PDB file of C-alpha atoms in Angstrom:
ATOM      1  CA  UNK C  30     -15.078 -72.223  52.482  1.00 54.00           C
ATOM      2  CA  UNK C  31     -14.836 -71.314  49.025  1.00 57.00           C
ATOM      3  CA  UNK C  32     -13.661 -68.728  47.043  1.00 57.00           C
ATOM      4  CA  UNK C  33     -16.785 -66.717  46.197  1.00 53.00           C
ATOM      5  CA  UNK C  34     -18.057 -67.219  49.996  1.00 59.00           C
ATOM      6  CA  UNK C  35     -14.898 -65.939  51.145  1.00 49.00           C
ATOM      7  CA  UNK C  36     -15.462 -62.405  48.970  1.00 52.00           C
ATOM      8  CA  UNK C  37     -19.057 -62.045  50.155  1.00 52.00           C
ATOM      9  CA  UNK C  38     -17.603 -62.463  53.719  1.00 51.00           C
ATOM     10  CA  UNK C  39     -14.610 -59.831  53.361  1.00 55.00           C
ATOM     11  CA  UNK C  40     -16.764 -58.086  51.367  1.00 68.00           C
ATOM     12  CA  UNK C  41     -19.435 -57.861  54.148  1.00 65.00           C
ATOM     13  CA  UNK C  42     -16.440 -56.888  56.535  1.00 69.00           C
ATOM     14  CA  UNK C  43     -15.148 -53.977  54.520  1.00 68.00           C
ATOM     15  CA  UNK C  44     -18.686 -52.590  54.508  1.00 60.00           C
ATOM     16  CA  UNK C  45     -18.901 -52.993  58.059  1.00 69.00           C
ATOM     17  CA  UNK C  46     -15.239 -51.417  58.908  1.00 60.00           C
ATOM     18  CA  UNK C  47     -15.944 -48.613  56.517  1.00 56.00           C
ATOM     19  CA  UNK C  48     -19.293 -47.381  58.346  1.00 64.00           C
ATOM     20  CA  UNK C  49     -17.802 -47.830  61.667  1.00 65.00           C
ATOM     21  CA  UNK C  50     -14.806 -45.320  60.468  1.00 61.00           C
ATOM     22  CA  UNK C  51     -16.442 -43.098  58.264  1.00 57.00           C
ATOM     23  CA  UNK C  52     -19.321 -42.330  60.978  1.00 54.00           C
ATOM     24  CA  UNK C  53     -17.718 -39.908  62.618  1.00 54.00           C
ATOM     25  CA  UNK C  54     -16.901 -37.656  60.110  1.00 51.00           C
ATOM     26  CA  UNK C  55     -20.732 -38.070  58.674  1.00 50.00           C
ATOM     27  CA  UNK C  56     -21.408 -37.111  61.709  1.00 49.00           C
ATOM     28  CA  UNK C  57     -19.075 -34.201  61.746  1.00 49.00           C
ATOM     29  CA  UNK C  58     -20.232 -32.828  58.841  1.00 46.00           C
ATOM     30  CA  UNK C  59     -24.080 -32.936  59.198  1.00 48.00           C
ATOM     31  CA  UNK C  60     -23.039 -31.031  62.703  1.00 52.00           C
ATOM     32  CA  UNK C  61     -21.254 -28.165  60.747  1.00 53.00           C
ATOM     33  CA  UNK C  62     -24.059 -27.981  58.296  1.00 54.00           C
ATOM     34  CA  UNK C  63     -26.934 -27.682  60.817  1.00 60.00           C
ATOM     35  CA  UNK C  64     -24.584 -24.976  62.471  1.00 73.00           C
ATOM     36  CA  UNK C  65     -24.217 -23.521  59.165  1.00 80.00           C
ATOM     37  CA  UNK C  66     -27.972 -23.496  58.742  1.00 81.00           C
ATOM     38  CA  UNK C  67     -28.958 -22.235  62.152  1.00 81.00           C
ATOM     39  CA  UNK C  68     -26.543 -19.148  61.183  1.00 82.00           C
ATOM     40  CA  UNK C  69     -28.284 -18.448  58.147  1.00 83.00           C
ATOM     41  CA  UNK C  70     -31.722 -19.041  59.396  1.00 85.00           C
ATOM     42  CA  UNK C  71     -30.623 -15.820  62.429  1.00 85.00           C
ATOM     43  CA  UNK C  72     -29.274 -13.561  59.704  1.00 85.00           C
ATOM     44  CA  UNK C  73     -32.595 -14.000  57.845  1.00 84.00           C
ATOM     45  CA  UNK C  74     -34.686 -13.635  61.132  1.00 84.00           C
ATOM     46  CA  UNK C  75     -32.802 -10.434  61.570  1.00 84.00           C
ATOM     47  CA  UNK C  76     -34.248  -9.068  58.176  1.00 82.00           C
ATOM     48  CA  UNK C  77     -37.780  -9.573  58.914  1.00 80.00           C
ATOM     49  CA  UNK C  78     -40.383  -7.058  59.652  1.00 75.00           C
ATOM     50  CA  UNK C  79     -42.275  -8.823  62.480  1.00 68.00           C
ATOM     51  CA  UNK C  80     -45.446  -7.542  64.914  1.00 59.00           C
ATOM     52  CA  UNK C  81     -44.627  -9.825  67.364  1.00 62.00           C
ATOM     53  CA  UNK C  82     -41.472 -10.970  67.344  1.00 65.00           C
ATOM     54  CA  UNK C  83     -42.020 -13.697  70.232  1.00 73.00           C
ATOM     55  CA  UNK C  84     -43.077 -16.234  67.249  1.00 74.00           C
ATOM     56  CA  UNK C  85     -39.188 -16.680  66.555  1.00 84.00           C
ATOM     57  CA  UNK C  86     -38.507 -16.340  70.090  1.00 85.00           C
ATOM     58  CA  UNK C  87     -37.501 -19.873  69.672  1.00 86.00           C
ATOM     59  CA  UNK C  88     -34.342 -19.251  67.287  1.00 85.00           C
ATOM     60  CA  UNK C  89     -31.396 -18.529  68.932  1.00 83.00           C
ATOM     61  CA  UNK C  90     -27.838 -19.658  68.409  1.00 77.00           C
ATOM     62  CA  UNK C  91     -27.652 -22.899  70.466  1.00 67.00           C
ATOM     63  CA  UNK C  92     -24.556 -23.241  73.315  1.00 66.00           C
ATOM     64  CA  UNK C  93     -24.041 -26.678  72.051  1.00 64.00           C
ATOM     65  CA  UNK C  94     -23.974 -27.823  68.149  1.00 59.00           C
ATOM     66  CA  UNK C  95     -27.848 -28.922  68.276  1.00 62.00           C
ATOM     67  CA  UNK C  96     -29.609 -28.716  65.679  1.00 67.00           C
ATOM     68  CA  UNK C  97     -32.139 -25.911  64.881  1.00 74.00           C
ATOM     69  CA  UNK C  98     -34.595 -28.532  63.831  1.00 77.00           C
ATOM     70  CA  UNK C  99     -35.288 -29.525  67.670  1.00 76.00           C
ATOM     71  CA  UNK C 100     -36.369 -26.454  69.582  1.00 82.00           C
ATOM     72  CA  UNK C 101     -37.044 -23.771  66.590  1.00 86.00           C
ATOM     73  CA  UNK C 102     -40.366 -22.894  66.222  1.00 86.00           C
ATOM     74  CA  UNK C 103     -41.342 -23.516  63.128  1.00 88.00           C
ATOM     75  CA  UNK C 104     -38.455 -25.345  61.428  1.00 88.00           C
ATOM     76  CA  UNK C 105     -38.719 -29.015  60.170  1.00 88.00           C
ATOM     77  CA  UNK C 106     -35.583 -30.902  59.505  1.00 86.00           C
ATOM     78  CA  UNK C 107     -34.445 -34.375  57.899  1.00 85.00           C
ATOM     79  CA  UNK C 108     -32.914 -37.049  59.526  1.00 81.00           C
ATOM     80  CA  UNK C 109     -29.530 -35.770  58.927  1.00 77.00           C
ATOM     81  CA  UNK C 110     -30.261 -32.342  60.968  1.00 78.00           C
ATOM     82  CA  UNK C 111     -31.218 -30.409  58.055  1.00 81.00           C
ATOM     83  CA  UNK C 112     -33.617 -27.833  57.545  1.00 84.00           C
ATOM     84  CA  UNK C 113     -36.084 -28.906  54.808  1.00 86.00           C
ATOM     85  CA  UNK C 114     -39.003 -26.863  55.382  1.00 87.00           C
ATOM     86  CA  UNK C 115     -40.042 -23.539  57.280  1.00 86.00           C
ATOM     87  CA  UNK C 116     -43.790 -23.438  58.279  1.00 87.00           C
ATOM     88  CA  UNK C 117     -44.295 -19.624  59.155  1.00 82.00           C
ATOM     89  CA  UNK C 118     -47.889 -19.416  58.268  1.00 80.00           C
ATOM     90  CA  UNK C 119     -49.452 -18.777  61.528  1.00 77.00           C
ATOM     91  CA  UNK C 120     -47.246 -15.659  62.383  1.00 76.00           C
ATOM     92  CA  UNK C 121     -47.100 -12.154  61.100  1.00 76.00           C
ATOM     93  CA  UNK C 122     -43.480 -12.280  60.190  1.00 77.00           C
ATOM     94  CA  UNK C 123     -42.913 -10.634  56.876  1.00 77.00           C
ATOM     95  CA  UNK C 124     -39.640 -10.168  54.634  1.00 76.00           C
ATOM     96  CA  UNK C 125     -37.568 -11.197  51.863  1.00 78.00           C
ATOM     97  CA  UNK C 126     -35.797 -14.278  51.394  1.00 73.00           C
ATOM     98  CA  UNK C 127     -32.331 -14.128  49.998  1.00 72.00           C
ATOM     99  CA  UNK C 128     -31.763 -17.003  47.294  1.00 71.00           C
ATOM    100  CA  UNK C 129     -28.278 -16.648  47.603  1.00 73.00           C
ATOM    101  CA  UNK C 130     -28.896 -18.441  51.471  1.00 66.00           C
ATOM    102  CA  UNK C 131     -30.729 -20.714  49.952  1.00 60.00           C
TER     103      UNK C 131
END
């Protein structure tokens, strides 16, 4: 084997062994940042002045670290878990948005 073969090889493994080890702590983090999200998603629902408040009957504070992306109503989320877009149109919530969550 030569010596450029043999780097594209070890280089190849050192890729490999890196994703396998930093995974978990991706994983970790996109966790903690949905969580993080689905917080400041309830503080904002808690703001809003709503007619019929069973349009974000849907958000509440999941027992497990889901993400808000699979059962809110409403919420649209990357393939990392985060919220990317809120679609809101078809209910009569109405309220302020604080830039500072965003």
């Amino acid at each position: 084997m030569t010596s450029l073969t043999m780097a594209k090889h070890l280089s190849l493994e050192s890729l490999i062994l890196f994703i396998i080890v930093a995974f978990p702590f991706f994983s970790a983090f996109a966790a903690a940042a949905a969580s993080e999200e689905a917080i400041s998603l309830l503080e904002w629902k808690a703001t809003l002045r709503t007619r019929n408040n069973s349009v974000l009957s849907t958000w509440t504070l999941p027992s497990s670290k889901t993400s808000p992306c699979s059962t809110w109503h409403g919420v649209s989320c990357n393939s990392f878990g985060s919220v990317t877009r809120l679609n809101l149109s078809v209910s009569t919530v109405n309220g302020t948005l604080n830039p500072e969550k965003l």
